[in-house]
Amino acid sequence: MTPLRPYLRPLVALLVTSAFFLPLYLVLANVFKHGPDITASPASPPVPPTLDNLTEALTRPDRLFWNGLINSVVVTLLSIVILTVVSAMLGHYVARTRSRFGRIALLVLLAGLMIPPQVILVPVTEVLDAARLMGTIGGLVLFNVGYYVPFGVFVFSGFVRTIPVELEEAAAMDGSSRFGTFWRIVFPLLRPATASVLIFLGVWIWNDFLNPLIILGPAGGTTVTVGVYRSIGQFHRDFGGMFGLMFLATLPIVVFYLVLQKHFVKGLTGGAVKG
């Protein structure tokens, strides 16, 4: 064993951690610095710190942050709630059925995971425009549900296979319907998988930039991510206000993750135990 080998893994871990921490440090440092200090020395610590950037972002006359926050919360909540319900029911069906149709449906859904949303954005906008849903929150929610449901089915179907089917058979013998059995027996046991789906899809939808920019458009409003983009003009760049918006836009989803993170790993690894 070479003398450097025991230190190789900690060194690699330190380098990887530093690479991930650097963008976070730049945001946190520049949030509390004045605009001229950001352009002059973006990597320096905020000495002395200031809250002017946050105050400016919260008190903009155009209410860019507040309007974007409301739209992001509405779009994210509606999308993840609908996705969780649809994905859980469809994942349960795929995991329990033995028909050829169920296996084909699973393959089709898994194939959807390999298609980037940018590839289908043009035909999606044409469909939404024909349905008069372009520029509406409903159209954006419908797009999110259609695109992300394969991931939810993948997670839920793997976790359902770890639940003994005898529980459902016993409920059926007691006279419970399949619908009632799913919601009273199966779905409460899917809590870790539900937390994983909510975290993943919540983060993806909240951080989405291109789809809200195209589908909502200028007339349909903005989200927090699009708001950061629109805070930068062609002839005016307020980096202090931009970093303030970035920091405020990140807080809600970080809190959301911290609330559900204890179920996160268990939900991801649950489907690897059986089936």
mmCIF file of C-alpha atoms in Angstrom:
data_model
loop_
_atom_site.group_PDB
_atom_site.id
_atom_site.type_symbol
_atom_site.label_atom_id
_atom_site.label_comp_id
_atom_site.label_asym_id
_atom_site.label_seq_id
_atom_site.Cartn_x
_atom_site.Cartn_y
_atom_site.Cartn_z
ATOM 1 C CA MET A 1 0.000 0.000 0.000
ATOM 2 C CA THR A 2 1.377 3.376 -0.988
ATOM 3 C CA PRO A 3 1.641 6.084 1.703
ATOM 4 C CA LEU A 4 -0.873 8.310 -0.120
ATOM 5 C CA ARG A 5 -3.567 5.661 -0.584
ATOM 6 C CA PRO A 6 -5.250 6.084 2.857
ATOM 7 C CA TYR A 7 -5.670 9.791 2.122
ATOM 8 C CA LEU A 8 -6.932 9.387 -1.445
ATOM 9 C CA ARG A 9 -10.617 8.859 -0.662
ATOM 10 C CA PRO A 10 -10.868 11.761 1.823
ATOM 11 C CA LEU A 11 -9.055 13.992 -0.661
ATOM 12 C CA VAL A 12 -11.435 13.083 -3.500
ATOM 13 C CA ALA A 13 -14.418 13.586 -1.192
ATOM 14 C CA LEU A 14 -13.075 16.996 -0.189
ATOM 15 C CA LEU A 15 -12.612 18.043 -3.818
ATOM 16 C CA VAL A 16 -16.095 16.897 -4.825
ATOM 17 C CA THR A 17 -17.634 18.630 -1.817
ATOM 18 C CA SER A 18 -15.793 21.827 -2.661
ATOM 19 C CA ALA A 19 -17.030 21.716 -6.246
ATOM 20 C CA PHE A 20 -20.641 21.438 -5.056
ATOM 21 C CA PHE A 21 -20.209 24.006 -2.268
ATOM 22 C CA LEU A 22 -18.620 26.711 -4.435
ATOM 23 C CA PRO A 23 -21.853 27.827 -6.215
ATOM 24 C CA LEU A 24 -23.688 27.799 -2.890
ATOM 25 C CA TYR A 25 -20.984 29.939 -1.306
ATOM 26 C CA LEU A 26 -21.082 32.444 -4.169
ATOM 27 C CA VAL A 27 -24.837 32.870 -3.803
ATOM 28 C CA LEU A 28 -24.752 33.197 -0.021
ATOM 29 C CA ALA A 29 -21.805 35.592 -0.086
ATOM 30 C CA ASN A 30 -23.204 37.865 -2.785
ATOM 31 C CA VAL A 31 -26.702 38.018 -1.324
ATOM 32 C CA PHE A 32 -25.366 40.123 1.548
ATOM 33 C CA LYS A 33 -23.040 42.385 -0.482
ATOM 34 C CA HIS A 34 -23.660 45.664 -2.276
ATOM 35 C CA GLY A 35 -23.909 45.600 -6.062
ATOM 36 C CA PRO A 36 -20.533 47.286 -6.764
ATOM 37 C CA ASP A 37 -18.795 44.863 -4.385
ATOM 38 C CA ILE A 38 -20.280 41.904 -6.288
ATOM 39 C CA THR A 39 -18.864 42.982 -9.620
ATOM 40 C CA ALA A 40 -15.524 44.008 -8.114
ATOM 41 C CA SER A 41 -14.912 40.874 -6.043
ATOM 42 C CA PRO A 42 -17.609 38.168 -6.346
ATOM 43 C CA ALA A 43 -15.712 35.567 -4.298
ATOM 44 C CA SER A 44 -14.920 37.767 -1.301
ATOM 45 C CA PRO A 45 -16.920 37.387 1.941
ATOM 46 C CA PRO A 46 -19.658 39.954 2.683
ATOM 47 C CA VAL A 47 -17.875 42.413 4.975
ATOM 48 C CA PRO A 48 -19.841 44.260 6.171
ATOM 49 C CA PRO A 49 -23.058 42.329 5.373
ATOM 50 C CA THR A 50 -26.197 44.092 4.179
ATOM 51 C CA LEU A 51 -29.863 43.146 3.747
ATOM 52 C CA ASP A 52 -30.477 45.667 0.977
ATOM 53 C CA ASN A 53 -30.622 43.005 -1.740
ATOM 54 C CA LEU A 54 -33.329 41.038 0.049
ATOM 55 C CA THR A 55 -35.282 44.179 0.826
ATOM 56 C CA GLU A 56 -35.069 45.285 -2.787
ATOM 57 C CA ALA A 57 -36.293 41.908 -4.055
ATOM 58 C CA LEU A 58 -39.241 41.913 -1.644
ATOM 59 C CA THR A 59 -40.290 45.505 -2.323
ATOM 60 C CA ARG A 60 -39.956 45.740 -6.118
ATOM 61 C CA PRO A 61 -42.760 47.886 -7.597
ATOM 62 C CA ASP A 62 -43.603 45.206 -10.186
ATOM 63 C CA ARG A 63 -43.962 42.543 -7.431
ATOM 64 C CA LEU A 64 -41.811 40.208 -9.526
ATOM 65 C CA PHE A 65 -40.904 37.936 -6.623
ATOM 66 C CA TRP A 66 -44.368 37.761 -5.048
ATOM 67 C CA ASN A 67 -46.157 37.085 -8.335
ATOM 68 C CA GLY A 68 -43.596 34.464 -9.249
ATOM 69 C CA LEU A 69 -43.830 32.883 -5.792
ATOM 70 C CA ILE A 70 -47.611 32.567 -6.000
ATOM 71 C CA ASN A 71 -47.480 31.023 -9.464
ATOM 72 C CA SER A 72 -44.676 28.629 -8.491
ATOM 73 C CA VAL A 73 -46.498 27.470 -5.368
ATOM 74 C CA VAL A 74 -49.758 26.923 -7.267
ATOM 75 C CA VAL A 75 -48.098 25.104 -10.172
ATOM 76 C CA THR A 76 -45.885 22.956 -7.945
ATOM 77 C CA LEU A 77 -48.601 21.979 -5.466
ATOM 78 C CA LEU A 78 -51.201 21.153 -8.121
ATOM 79 C CA SER A 79 -48.667 19.205 -10.177
ATOM 80 C CA ILE A 80 -47.229 17.084 -7.366
ATOM 81 C CA VAL A 81 -50.638 16.324 -5.832
ATOM 82 C CA ILE A 82 -52.101 15.159 -9.147
ATOM 83 C CA LEU A 83 -48.901 13.310 -10.023
ATOM 84 C CA THR A 84 -48.811 11.522 -6.668
ATOM 85 C CA VAL A 85 -52.414 10.323 -6.919
ATOM 86 C CA VAL A 86 -52.176 9.217 -10.561
ATOM 87 C CA SER A 87 -48.722 7.660 -10.210
ATOM 88 C CA ALA A 88 -49.621 5.758 -7.040
ATOM 89 C CA MET A 89 -52.746 4.211 -8.555
ATOM 90 C CA LEU A 90 -51.060 3.398 -11.851
ATOM 91 C CA GLY A 91 -47.955 2.069 -10.092
ATOM 92 C CA HIS A 92 -50.126 -0.210 -7.953
ATOM 93 C CA TYR A 93 -51.881 -1.546 -11.042
ATOM 94 C CA VAL A 94 -48.620 -2.175 -12.894
ATOM 95 C CA ALA A 95 -47.064 -3.926 -9.877
ATOM 96 C CA ARG A 96 -50.037 -6.207 -9.207
ATOM 97 C CA THR A 97 -51.278 -7.047 -12.695
ATOM 98 C CA ARG A 98 -50.020 -10.102 -14.548
ATOM 99 C CA SER A 99 -51.486 -9.172 -17.914
ATOM 100 C CA ARG A 100 -49.450 -8.414 -21.008
ATOM 101 C CA PHE A 101 -51.078 -5.001 -21.232
ATOM 102 C CA GLY A 102 -49.657 -4.049 -17.836
ATOM 103 C CA ARG A 103 -46.116 -4.980 -18.862
ATOM 104 C CA ILE A 104 -46.441 -3.079 -22.150
ATOM 105 C CA ALA A 105 -47.798 -0.053 -20.289
ATOM 106 C CA LEU A 106 -44.801 -0.134 -17.930
ATOM 107 C CA LEU A 107 -42.348 -0.296 -20.838
ATOM 108 C CA VAL A 108 -44.064 2.631 -22.559
ATOM 109 C CA LEU A 109 -43.971 4.681 -19.368
ATOM 110 C CA LEU A 110 -40.312 3.881 -18.720
ATOM 111 C CA ALA A 111 -39.506 4.880 -22.305
ATOM 112 C CA GLY A 112 -40.942 8.297 -21.469
ATOM 113 C CA LEU A 113 -38.153 8.788 -18.918
ATOM 114 C CA MET A 114 -35.596 8.823 -21.727
ATOM 115 C CA ILE A 115 -37.173 11.729 -23.655
ATOM 116 C CA PRO A 116 -35.935 15.203 -22.648
ATOM 117 C CA PRO A 117 -38.766 17.722 -22.231
ATOM 118 C CA GLN A 118 -37.075 20.114 -24.679
ATOM 119 C CA VAL A 119 -37.511 17.570 -27.477
ATOM 120 C CA ILE A 120 -41.300 17.484 -27.156
ATOM 121 C CA LEU A 121 -41.806 21.127 -26.243
ATOM 122 C CA VAL A 122 -42.816 22.241 -29.759
ATOM 123 C CA PRO A 123 -45.546 19.612 -30.291
ATOM 124 C CA VAL A 124 -46.722 20.129 -26.702
ATOM 125 C CA THR A 125 -47.173 23.856 -27.296
ATOM 126 C CA GLU A 126 -49.160 23.088 -30.462
ATOM 127 C CA VAL A 127 -51.460 20.740 -28.548
ATOM 128 C CA LEU A 128 -51.901 23.225 -25.706
ATOM 129 C CA ASP A 129 -52.572 26.013 -28.190
ATOM 130 C CA ALA A 130 -55.236 23.919 -29.918
ATOM 131 C CA ALA A 131 -56.831 23.262 -26.518
ATOM 132 C CA ARG A 132 -56.555 26.988 -25.656
ATOM 133 C CA LEU A 133 -54.341 26.219 -22.660
ATOM 134 C CA MET A 134 -51.237 28.121 -23.756
ATOM 135 C CA GLY A 135 -50.423 30.952 -21.396
ATOM 136 C CA THR A 136 -52.358 29.359 -18.518
ATOM 137 C CA ILE A 137 -51.332 27.683 -15.282
ATOM 138 C CA GLY A 138 -53.599 24.769 -16.148
ATOM 139 C CA GLY A 139 -51.635 24.123 -19.323
ATOM 140 C CA LEU A 140 -48.334 24.095 -17.433
ATOM 141 C CA VAL A 141 -49.748 21.739 -14.786
ATOM 142 C CA LEU A 142 -51.088 19.425 -17.504
ATOM 143 C CA PHE A 143 -47.649 19.339 -19.141
ATOM 144 C CA ASN A 144 -45.959 18.516 -15.822
ATOM 145 C CA VAL A 145 -48.394 15.696 -15.109
ATOM 146 C CA GLY A 146 -47.978 14.187 -18.563
ATOM 147 C CA TYR A 147 -44.197 14.341 -18.528
ATOM 148 C CA TYR A 148 -43.347 13.324 -14.943
ATOM 149 C CA VAL A 149 -45.893 10.556 -14.377
ATOM 150 C CA PRO A 150 -43.479 7.827 -15.655
ATOM 151 C CA PHE A 151 -41.025 8.610 -12.857
ATOM 152 C CA GLY A 152 -43.771 8.422 -10.240
ATOM 153 C CA VAL A 153 -44.996 5.090 -11.612
ATOM 154 C CA PHE A 154 -41.440 3.731 -11.583
ATOM 155 C CA VAL A 155 -40.941 4.593 -7.889
ATOM 156 C CA PHE A 156 -44.391 3.502 -6.691
ATOM 157 C CA SER A 157 -44.469 0.221 -8.621
ATOM 158 C CA GLY A 158 -41.134 -0.815 -7.130
ATOM 159 C CA PHE A 159 -42.292 0.014 -3.609
ATOM 160 C CA VAL A 160 -45.684 -1.719 -4.016
ATOM 161 C CA ARG A 161 -43.868 -4.995 -4.710
ATOM 162 C CA THR A 162 -42.444 -4.875 -1.163
ATOM 163 C CA ILE A 163 -45.957 -4.805 0.352
ATOM 164 C CA PRO A 164 -47.386 -8.318 0.981
ATOM 165 C CA VAL A 165 -50.287 -9.011 -1.351
ATOM 166 C CA GLU A 166 -51.923 -10.955 1.483
ATOM 167 C CA LEU A 167 -52.953 -7.658 3.057
ATOM 168 C CA GLU A 168 -55.035 -6.811 0.006
ATOM 169 C CA GLU A 169 -56.456 -10.321 -0.195
ATOM 170 C CA ALA A 170 -57.527 -10.158 3.452
ATOM 171 C CA ALA A 171 -59.216 -6.806 2.854
ATOM 172 C CA ALA A 172 -61.013 -8.222 -0.185
ATOM 173 C CA MET A 173 -62.286 -11.156 1.889
ATOM 174 C CA ASP A 174 -63.688 -8.629 4.371
ATOM 175 C CA GLY A 175 -65.713 -7.054 1.568
ATOM 176 C CA SER A 176 -63.511 -4.094 0.711
ATOM 177 C CA SER A 177 -63.473 -2.916 -2.910
ATOM 178 C CA ARG A 178 -60.226 -2.621 -4.839
ATOM 179 C CA PHE A 179 -60.498 1.161 -4.683
ATOM 180 C CA GLY A 180 -61.115 1.109 -0.944
ATOM 181 C CA THR A 181 -58.319 -1.400 -0.368
ATOM 182 C CA PHE A 182 -55.836 0.791 -2.184
ATOM 183 C CA TRP A 183 -56.648 3.976 -0.256
ATOM 184 C CA ARG A 184 -57.172 2.391 3.178
ATOM 185 C CA ILE A 185 -54.509 -0.346 3.153
ATOM 186 C CA VAL A 186 -51.924 0.195 0.420
ATOM 187 C CA PHE A 187 -51.528 3.954 0.106
ATOM 188 C CA PRO A 188 -50.747 4.585 3.832
ATOM 189 C CA LEU A 189 -47.897 2.057 3.492
ATOM 190 C CA LEU A 190 -46.483 4.004 0.536
ATOM 191 C CA ARG A 191 -45.467 6.946 2.711
ATOM 192 C CA PRO A 192 -41.685 6.677 2.068
ATOM 193 C CA ALA A 193 -42.220 6.336 -1.692
ATOM 194 C CA THR A 194 -44.669 9.237 -1.612
ATOM 195 C CA ALA A 195 -42.092 11.408 0.146
ATOM 196 C CA SER A 196 -39.462 10.544 -2.473
ATOM 197 C CA VAL A 197 -41.823 11.340 -5.338
ATOM 198 C CA LEU A 198 -42.895 14.601 -3.720
ATOM 199 C CA ILE A 199 -39.288 15.701 -3.119
ATOM 200 C CA PHE A 200 -37.987 14.796 -6.564
ATOM 201 C CA LEU A 201 -40.919 16.163 -8.536
ATOM 202 C CA GLY A 202 -41.303 19.185 -6.263
ATOM 203 C CA VAL A 203 -37.663 20.184 -6.803
ATOM 204 C CA TRP A 204 -37.777 19.520 -10.550
ATOM 205 C CA ILE A 205 -40.997 21.448 -11.129
ATOM 206 C CA TRP A 206 -40.025 24.317 -8.822
ATOM 207 C CA ASN A 207 -36.641 24.744 -10.538
ATOM 208 C CA ASP A 208 -38.033 24.348 -14.058
ATOM 209 C CA PHE A 209 -37.171 27.334 -16.220
ATOM 210 C CA LEU A 210 -37.750 26.648 -19.916
ATOM 211 C CA ASN A 211 -41.234 25.151 -19.752
ATOM 212 C CA PRO A 212 -42.813 27.969 -17.670
ATOM 213 C CA LEU A 213 -41.019 30.538 -19.843
ATOM 214 C CA ILE A 214 -42.510 29.096 -23.050
ATOM 215 C CA ILE A 215 -45.895 27.818 -21.868
ATOM 216 C CA LEU A 216 -46.877 30.696 -19.604
ATOM 217 C CA GLY A 217 -45.315 33.399 -21.750
ATOM 218 C CA PRO A 218 -45.257 37.095 -20.809
ATOM 219 C CA ALA A 219 -49.051 37.334 -20.583
ATOM 220 C CA GLY A 220 -49.504 34.220 -18.426
ATOM 221 C CA GLY A 221 -47.321 35.386 -15.562
ATOM 222 C CA THR A 222 -43.991 34.176 -14.289
ATOM 223 C CA THR A 223 -42.492 31.727 -11.800
ATOM 224 C CA VAL A 224 -39.639 32.355 -9.391
ATOM 225 C CA THR A 225 -37.049 30.876 -11.752
ATOM 226 C CA VAL A 226 -38.316 32.856 -14.722
ATOM 227 C CA GLY A 227 -38.461 35.911 -12.450
ATOM 228 C CA VAL A 228 -34.699 35.725 -11.881
ATOM 229 C CA TYR A 229 -34.220 35.727 -15.648
ATOM 230 C CA ARG A 230 -36.583 38.661 -16.158
ATOM 231 C CA SER A 231 -34.855 40.692 -13.457
ATOM 232 C CA ILE A 232 -31.896 41.146 -15.820
ATOM 233 C CA GLY A 233 -32.521 43.708 -18.529
ATOM 234 C CA GLN A 234 -30.665 44.301 -21.775
ATOM 235 C CA PHE A 235 -29.055 47.530 -20.581
ATOM 236 C CA HIS A 236 -29.332 47.135 -16.814
ATOM 237 C CA ARG A 237 -27.971 44.374 -14.619
ATOM 238 C CA ASP A 238 -28.690 44.633 -10.909
ATOM 239 C CA PHE A 239 -26.625 41.732 -9.606
ATOM 240 C CA GLY A 240 -27.526 42.479 -6.010
ATOM 241 C CA GLY A 241 -31.251 42.241 -6.703
ATOM 242 C CA MET A 242 -30.685 39.136 -8.835
ATOM 243 C CA PHE A 243 -28.847 37.323 -6.044
ATOM 244 C CA GLY A 244 -31.576 38.397 -3.623
ATOM 245 C CA LEU A 245 -34.225 36.853 -5.884
ATOM 246 C CA MET A 246 -32.170 33.672 -6.276
ATOM 247 C CA PHE A 247 -31.825 33.296 -2.506
ATOM 248 C CA LEU A 248 -35.527 33.901 -1.813
ATOM 249 C CA ALA A 249 -36.566 31.579 -4.642
ATOM 250 C CA THR A 250 -34.522 28.748 -3.100
ATOM 251 C CA LEU A 251 -35.825 28.984 0.469
ATOM 252 C CA PRO A 252 -39.303 27.394 0.006
ATOM 253 C CA ILE A 253 -38.038 24.280 -1.756
ATOM 254 C CA VAL A 254 -35.209 23.834 0.780
ATOM 255 C CA VAL A 255 -37.740 23.922 3.631
ATOM 256 C CA PHE A 256 -39.940 21.467 1.705
ATOM 257 C CA TYR A 257 -37.007 19.071 1.343
ATOM 258 C CA LEU A 258 -36.027 19.291 5.012
ATOM 259 C CA VAL A 259 -39.578 18.425 6.084
ATOM 260 C CA LEU A 260 -39.665 15.228 3.996
ATOM 261 C CA GLN A 261 -35.994 14.228 3.854
ATOM 262 C CA LYS A 262 -36.196 11.523 6.562
ATOM 263 C CA HIS A 263 -38.343 9.401 4.214
ATOM 264 C CA PHE A 264 -36.241 10.181 1.148
ATOM 265 C CA VAL A 265 -33.645 7.384 1.091
ATOM 266 C CA LYS A 266 -36.073 4.762 2.367
ATOM 267 C CA GLY A 267 -38.476 5.531 -0.443
ATOM 268 C CA LEU A 268 -35.792 5.229 -3.100
ATOM 269 C CA THR A 269 -34.350 1.930 -1.841
ATOM 270 C CA GLY A 270 -37.653 0.300 -0.859
ATOM 271 C CA GLY A 271 -38.260 -1.120 -4.321
ATOM 272 C CA ALA A 272 -34.871 -2.863 -4.370
ATOM 273 C CA VAL A 273 -35.690 -5.290 -1.550
ATOM 274 C CA LYS A 274 -38.194 -7.537 -3.249
ATOM 275 C CA GLY A 275 -39.715 -8.123 -6.653
#
